[in-house]
Amino acid sequence: MEQVDCVVVGAGVVGLAVARALALAGREVLLLEAADAVGTGTSSRNSEVIHAGLYYPADSLKTRLCLRGRELIYERCTQHRIPHKQTQKLVVGGDHAKSYLEKLQQHCASLGPLAPPTRLISGSEARELEPHLSRNIGWALLSERTGIVSSHELMASLERELLDAENA
């Protein structure tokens, strides 16, 4: 029986990315998947959103991973010509929501060098970006680093790299 250094269970986007990283680090990797093809489980039904990292606590691991992961996803998509778009995101509220949105903007600014850029804009400015917004929207926080990615193309690129690796 052949020996391997690592076994990764599940060939969704996370399993593929982990197996790829291990293979690139020189490890012998075996990737196991119960389905007939990669990425047919949960990863095939995700929202395909590249989150900017607006809401997580400043000092959490989840925040650091989200901010760094966002940049790595954009890099990979550009390098490998994976369909993606930096769509931006509006967090909207009525006139009463201005103080909440200001606090959210301050929170985002406190997240360090990878902090998601945000701008507080009026409801009318938000409607210029998204005409179907309700007239009741008084304020919006514009998140400029939120985006979308073709998760299937992302997984296909990771799978191709694994299939080309001699140690995976």
PDB file of C-alpha atoms in Angstrom:
ATOM      1  CA  MET A   1       0.000   0.000   0.000  1.00  0.00           C
ATOM      2  CA  GLU A   2       1.326   3.430  -0.970  1.00  0.00           C
ATOM      3  CA  GLN A   3       1.900   5.969   1.823  1.00  0.00           C
ATOM      4  CA  VAL A   4       0.523   9.514   1.751  1.00  0.00           C
ATOM      5  CA  ASP A   5       1.255  12.432   4.068  1.00  0.00           C
ATOM      6  CA  CYS A   6      -2.251  13.877   4.140  1.00  0.00           C
ATOM      7  CA  VAL A   7      -5.805  12.834   3.420  1.00  0.00           C
ATOM      8  CA  VAL A   8      -8.347  15.557   2.682  1.00  0.00           C
ATOM      9  CA  VAL A   9     -11.987  14.519   2.902  1.00  0.00           C
ATOM     10  CA  GLY A  10     -14.380  16.427   0.659  1.00  0.00           C
ATOM     11  CA  ALA A  11     -13.660  17.932  -2.734  1.00  0.00           C
ATOM     12  CA  GLY A  12     -15.618  21.134  -2.391  1.00  0.00           C
ATOM     13  CA  VAL A  13     -13.942  24.501  -2.673  1.00  0.00           C
ATOM     14  CA  VAL A  14     -12.356  24.241   0.789  1.00  0.00           C
ATOM     15  CA  GLY A  15     -11.150  20.658   0.337  1.00  0.00           C
ATOM     16  CA  LEU A  16      -9.715  21.460  -3.090  1.00  0.00           C
ATOM     17  CA  ALA A  17      -7.945  24.556  -1.778  1.00  0.00           C
ATOM     18  CA  VAL A  18      -6.518  22.688   1.224  1.00  0.00           C
ATOM     19  CA  ALA A  19      -5.353  19.748  -0.925  1.00  0.00           C
ATOM     20  CA  ARG A  20      -3.766  22.169  -3.408  1.00  0.00           C
ATOM     21  CA  ALA A  21      -1.918  24.053  -0.647  1.00  0.00           C
ATOM     22  CA  LEU A  22      -0.613  20.808   0.831  1.00  0.00           C
ATOM     23  CA  ALA A  23       0.507  19.534  -2.578  1.00  0.00           C
ATOM     24  CA  LEU A  24       2.276  22.830  -3.324  1.00  0.00           C
ATOM     25  CA  ALA A  25       4.040  22.488   0.023  1.00  0.00           C
ATOM     26  CA  GLY A  26       5.466  19.166  -1.193  1.00  0.00           C
ATOM     27  CA  ARG A  27       3.155  16.817   0.701  1.00  0.00           C
ATOM     28  CA  GLU A  28       1.751  13.617  -0.758  1.00  0.00           C
ATOM     29  CA  VAL A  29      -2.001  14.269  -0.747  1.00  0.00           C
ATOM     30  CA  LEU A  30      -5.014  12.043  -1.245  1.00  0.00           C
ATOM     31  CA  LEU A  31      -8.298  13.877  -1.815  1.00  0.00           C
ATOM     32  CA  LEU A  32     -11.451  11.839  -1.125  1.00  0.00           C
ATOM     33  CA  GLU A  33     -14.927  12.707  -2.412  1.00  0.00           C
ATOM     34  CA  ALA A  34     -18.109  10.653  -1.997  1.00  0.00           C
ATOM     35  CA  ALA A  35     -19.872  12.210  -5.004  1.00  0.00           C
ATOM     36  CA  ASP A  36     -19.168  11.468  -8.650  1.00  0.00           C
ATOM     37  CA  ALA A  37     -17.446  14.821  -9.231  1.00  0.00           C
ATOM     38  CA  VAL A  38     -15.793  17.626  -7.296  1.00  0.00           C
ATOM     39  CA  GLY A  39     -17.816  20.561  -6.055  1.00  0.00           C
ATOM     40  CA  THR A  40     -21.240  18.949  -6.273  1.00  0.00           C
ATOM     41  CA  GLY A  41     -22.142  19.271  -2.586  1.00  0.00           C
ATOM     42  CA  THR A  42     -22.492  22.449  -0.577  1.00  0.00           C
ATOM     43  CA  SER A  43     -19.965  24.313  -2.719  1.00  0.00           C
ATOM     44  CA  SER A  44     -22.228  23.971  -5.749  1.00  0.00           C
ATOM     45  CA  ARG A  45     -24.998  25.819  -3.929  1.00  0.00           C
ATOM     46  CA  ASN A  46     -23.133  28.671  -2.253  1.00  0.00           C
ATOM     47  CA  SER A  47     -23.913  32.344  -2.873  1.00  0.00           C
ATOM     48  CA  GLU A  48     -20.621  32.918  -4.767  1.00  0.00           C
ATOM     49  CA  VAL A  49     -20.136  36.138  -2.787  1.00  0.00           C
ATOM     50  CA  ILE A  50     -16.657  37.443  -2.058  1.00  0.00           C
ATOM     51  CA  HIS A  51     -17.294  38.946   1.355  1.00  0.00           C
ATOM     52  CA  ALA A  52     -15.576  42.219   2.207  1.00  0.00           C
ATOM     53  CA  GLY A  53     -15.493  41.423   5.939  1.00  0.00           C
ATOM     54  CA  LEU A  54     -17.756  44.164   7.264  1.00  0.00           C
ATOM     55  CA  TYR A  55     -19.393  42.581  10.277  1.00  0.00           C
ATOM     56  CA  TYR A  56     -16.945  40.366  12.146  1.00  0.00           C
ATOM     57  CA  PRO A  57     -15.237  41.397  15.412  1.00  0.00           C
ATOM     58  CA  ALA A  58     -11.982  43.275  14.841  1.00  0.00           C
ATOM     59  CA  ASP A  59      -9.823  40.884  16.853  1.00  0.00           C
ATOM     60  CA  SER A  60     -11.186  37.569  15.580  1.00  0.00           C
ATOM     61  CA  LEU A  61      -9.474  34.932  13.493  1.00  0.00           C
ATOM     62  CA  LYS A  62     -12.569  34.828  11.297  1.00  0.00           C
ATOM     63  CA  THR A  63     -12.062  38.509  10.437  1.00  0.00           C
ATOM     64  CA  ARG A  64      -8.371  38.096   9.615  1.00  0.00           C
ATOM     65  CA  LEU A  65      -9.093  35.062   7.436  1.00  0.00           C
ATOM     66  CA  CYS A  66     -11.993  36.780   5.671  1.00  0.00           C
ATOM     67  CA  LEU A  67      -9.962  39.908   4.870  1.00  0.00           C
ATOM     68  CA  ARG A  68      -6.891  37.987   3.686  1.00  0.00           C
ATOM     69  CA  GLY A  69      -9.012  35.416   1.863  1.00  0.00           C
ATOM     70  CA  ARG A  70     -10.872  38.151   0.013  1.00  0.00           C
ATOM     71  CA  GLU A  71      -7.604  39.469  -1.395  1.00  0.00           C
ATOM     72  CA  LEU A  72      -6.342  35.969  -2.251  1.00  0.00           C
ATOM     73  CA  ILE A  73      -9.574  35.172  -4.118  1.00  0.00           C
ATOM     74  CA  TYR A  74      -9.309  38.358  -6.191  1.00  0.00           C
ATOM     75  CA  GLU A  75      -5.629  37.574  -6.931  1.00  0.00           C
ATOM     76  CA  ARG A  76      -6.350  33.989  -7.961  1.00  0.00           C
ATOM     77  CA  CYS A  77      -9.290  35.004 -10.117  1.00  0.00           C
ATOM     78  CA  THR A  78      -7.188  37.575 -11.937  1.00  0.00           C
ATOM     79  CA  GLN A  79      -4.186  35.263 -12.394  1.00  0.00           C
ATOM     80  CA  HIS A  80      -6.247  32.287 -13.585  1.00  0.00           C
ATOM     81  CA  ARG A  81      -8.887  34.247 -15.512  1.00  0.00           C
ATOM     82  CA  ILE A  82     -11.672  32.950 -13.288  1.00  0.00           C
ATOM     83  CA  PRO A  83     -14.894  34.903 -13.856  1.00  0.00           C
ATOM     84  CA  HIS A  84     -15.432  37.354 -11.024  1.00  0.00           C
ATOM     85  CA  LYS A  85     -16.618  40.887 -10.483  1.00  0.00           C
ATOM     86  CA  GLN A  86     -16.134  43.423  -7.743  1.00  0.00           C
ATOM     87  CA  THR A  87     -19.823  44.346  -7.597  1.00  0.00           C
ATOM     88  CA  GLN A  88     -19.839  46.429  -4.436  1.00  0.00           C
ATOM     89  CA  LYS A  89     -22.542  46.151  -1.797  1.00  0.00           C
ATOM     90  CA  LEU A  90     -24.990  48.560  -0.238  1.00  0.00           C
ATOM     91  CA  VAL A  91     -25.969  48.206   3.413  1.00  0.00           C
ATOM     92  CA  VAL A  92     -29.119  50.298   3.521  1.00  0.00           C
ATOM     93  CA  GLY A  93     -31.413  51.777   6.137  1.00  0.00           C
ATOM     94  CA  GLY A  94     -33.905  54.511   6.780  1.00  0.00           C
ATOM     95  CA  ASP A  95     -33.034  57.887   8.297  1.00  0.00           C
ATOM     96  CA  HIS A  96     -32.905  56.222  11.735  1.00  0.00           C
ATOM     97  CA  ALA A  97     -30.070  53.928  10.559  1.00  0.00           C
ATOM     98  CA  LYS A  98     -27.465  56.636  10.002  1.00  0.00           C
ATOM     99  CA  SER A  99     -25.790  56.175  13.401  1.00  0.00           C
ATOM    100  CA  TYR A 100     -25.629  52.388  12.924  1.00  0.00           C
ATOM    101  CA  LEU A 101     -24.072  52.802   9.478  1.00  0.00           C
ATOM    102  CA  GLU A 102     -21.555  55.328  10.831  1.00  0.00           C
ATOM    103  CA  LYS A 103     -20.557  52.871  13.563  1.00  0.00           C
ATOM    104  CA  LEU A 104     -20.224  50.096  10.977  1.00  0.00           C
ATOM    105  CA  GLN A 105     -18.016  52.366   8.866  1.00  0.00           C
ATOM    106  CA  GLN A 106     -15.827  53.161  11.900  1.00  0.00           C
ATOM    107  CA  HIS A 107     -15.602  49.443  12.671  1.00  0.00           C
ATOM    108  CA  CYS A 108     -14.490  48.696   9.102  1.00  0.00           C
ATOM    109  CA  ALA A 109     -11.858  51.434   9.257  1.00  0.00           C
ATOM    110  CA  SER A 110     -10.448  49.859  12.431  1.00  0.00           C
ATOM    111  CA  LEU A 111      -9.711  46.503  10.786  1.00  0.00           C
ATOM    112  CA  GLY A 112      -6.158  47.301   9.740  1.00  0.00           C
ATOM    113  CA  PRO A 113      -4.348  47.268   6.416  1.00  0.00           C
ATOM    114  CA  LEU A 114      -6.863  44.982   4.699  1.00  0.00           C
ATOM    115  CA  ALA A 115      -9.871  46.897   6.006  1.00  0.00           C
ATOM    116  CA  PRO A 116     -12.709  46.967   3.501  1.00  0.00           C
ATOM    117  CA  PRO A 117     -13.084  50.454   2.045  1.00  0.00           C
ATOM    118  CA  THR A 118     -16.526  51.891   2.779  1.00  0.00           C
ATOM    119  CA  ARG A 119     -18.342  55.171   2.155  1.00  0.00           C
ATOM    120  CA  LEU A 120     -21.458  56.524   3.832  1.00  0.00           C
ATOM    121  CA  ILE A 121     -23.792  57.836   1.148  1.00  0.00           C
ATOM    122  CA  SER A 122     -27.264  59.346   1.101  1.00  0.00           C
ATOM    123  CA  GLY A 123     -30.346  57.435   0.037  1.00  0.00           C
ATOM    124  CA  SER A 124     -30.493  59.406  -3.218  1.00  0.00           C
ATOM    125  CA  GLU A 125     -26.843  58.505  -3.980  1.00  0.00           C
ATOM    126  CA  ALA A 126     -27.658  54.872  -3.236  1.00  0.00           C
ATOM    127  CA  ARG A 127     -30.629  55.002  -5.630  1.00  0.00           C
ATOM    128  CA  GLU A 128     -28.300  56.319  -8.355  1.00  0.00           C
ATOM    129  CA  LEU A 129     -26.330  53.070  -7.936  1.00  0.00           C
ATOM    130  CA  GLU A 130     -29.429  50.888  -7.511  1.00  0.00           C
ATOM    131  CA  PRO A 131     -32.573  52.559  -8.912  1.00  0.00           C
ATOM    132  CA  HIS A 132     -34.928  49.900  -7.494  1.00  0.00           C
ATOM    133  CA  LEU A 133     -34.199  50.855  -3.870  1.00  0.00           C
ATOM    134  CA  SER A 134     -37.130  52.057  -1.841  1.00  0.00           C
ATOM    135  CA  ARG A 135     -37.683  55.799  -1.412  1.00  0.00           C
ATOM    136  CA  ASN A 136     -37.621  55.048   2.346  1.00  0.00           C
ATOM    137  CA  ILE A 137     -33.864  54.434   2.215  1.00  0.00           C
ATOM    138  CA  GLY A 138     -32.238  57.418   3.910  1.00  0.00           C
ATOM    139  CA  TRP A 139     -28.635  56.245   4.133  1.00  0.00           C
ATOM    140  CA  ALA A 140     -26.392  53.505   2.851  1.00  0.00           C
ATOM    141  CA  LEU A 141     -22.904  52.234   3.482  1.00  0.00           C
ATOM    142  CA  LEU A 142     -21.152  51.380   0.218  1.00  0.00           C
ATOM    143  CA  SER A 143     -18.736  48.464   0.504  1.00  0.00           C
ATOM    144  CA  GLU A 144     -16.363  48.666  -2.430  1.00  0.00           C
ATOM    145  CA  ARG A 145     -14.567  45.281  -2.039  1.00  0.00           C
ATOM    146  CA  THR A 146     -17.610  42.995  -2.005  1.00  0.00           C
ATOM    147  CA  GLY A 147     -17.848  40.872  -5.134  1.00  0.00           C
ATOM    148  CA  ILE A 148     -18.925  37.660  -6.771  1.00  0.00           C
ATOM    149  CA  VAL A 149     -17.007  34.705  -8.213  1.00  0.00           C
ATOM    150  CA  SER A 150     -17.865  31.714 -10.341  1.00  0.00           C
ATOM    151  CA  SER A 151     -17.380  29.034  -7.690  1.00  0.00           C
ATOM    152  CA  HIS A 152     -17.507  26.311 -10.342  1.00  0.00           C
ATOM    153  CA  GLU A 153     -14.690  27.905 -12.337  1.00  0.00           C
ATOM    154  CA  LEU A 154     -12.728  28.431  -9.122  1.00  0.00           C
ATOM    155  CA  MET A 155     -13.101  24.757  -8.196  1.00  0.00           C
ATOM    156  CA  ALA A 156     -12.235  23.658 -11.740  1.00  0.00           C
ATOM    157  CA  SER A 157      -8.983  25.657 -11.601  1.00  0.00           C
ATOM    158  CA  LEU A 158      -8.056  24.098  -8.249  1.00  0.00           C
ATOM    159  CA  GLU A 159      -8.901  20.623  -9.569  1.00  0.00           C
ATOM    160  CA  ARG A 160      -6.727  21.158 -12.680  1.00  0.00           C
ATOM    161  CA  GLU A 161      -3.754  22.079 -10.481  1.00  0.00           C
ATOM    162  CA  LEU A 162      -4.268  18.978  -8.348  1.00  0.00           C
ATOM    163  CA  LEU A 163      -4.546  16.707 -11.384  1.00  0.00           C
ATOM    164  CA  ASP A 164      -1.301  18.181 -12.732  1.00  0.00           C
ATOM    165  CA  ALA A 165       0.555  17.717  -9.444  1.00  0.00           C
ATOM    166  CA  GLU A 166       2.648  14.572  -9.182  1.00  0.00           C
ATOM    167  CA  ASN A 167       2.105  14.315  -5.428  1.00  0.00           C
ATOM    168  CA  ALA A 168      -1.685  14.615  -5.334  1.00  0.00           C
TER     169      ALA A 168
END
